[in-house]
């Protein structure tokens, strides 16, 4: 998967020209920092089209694992309740069988006391997803938001400057101390705080791809 930042962005943060960067070290910094941010957020972030996931149901609300969810004519949201033990699969329709808010899907309740249901067969429990639900959806950003780029650069700079992760190194009478070892506890803590304050570690969003 492509990194979330570019060499040009890394060079700008380092106040260097792109041509002055060491390519191998820069590539390492881009991929490593992107992996760190993806790991902390548990999100792919980059745009992914038509991914199919099998989710556990048996609850009224179903949360899609990746966000933001992108839904338009080219990126439909397909939700299928998987039939158990040879039962038939049931394809559901948004705003008839369920409602969607961001990446949260809520199964339909009864419409009236006469037990008219939002798509449910009469033998099933009201307002509860089946035990297994198969969802095909698109998610992520076609253009990485600036706050995520900033968080990636916070991790990429020390990775580029200190790719071996040393705190200090000495050669004969020469000694060099780095400001911080790469991926130290302080850096990880700061990234968690930044991503948490930005809402990138929780919440729900829905977008239309640009």
C-alpha angles and dihedrals in degrees: 000000000000119000120258094236136043135232089248091058092047091048091051092052090049092046091238137122115255089239090060094058121101101242098214094047092044092051090050090051093049096050096039095050092046090051091051093052092045090049094049093047095036085222132122089215093184114095114273121185128215099349115176120214132176112221134189113245131176090124136086096243124051120193119207107223098224128055155239094037113218117208126174139118092292095041109044124183111234119191122183128178106218115229115235125225096005095322121144122268114243120215111209131210124221115245090016104057099013142003127228131215111177105306095341120100119197119199117231122264125210113291096215144356089270086074096244102164136208096249097312120136108240093248094062131087115266118255098356128116118238116258092265128032125185114207129186113193146142123239146169135049129305086202117034111237117246095242091057091047088052092052091049091051090051087061097036097057097061089041090056095042095043109021094163092057096234124161093200138355132193133194114185105304094347118096129178126188120196122219088240138346112257113267092009121165093262094054093048091047092050092049091050090051093046095047091044093051090047090053092240093127097055144011133063134272135177125198142172111236114250 
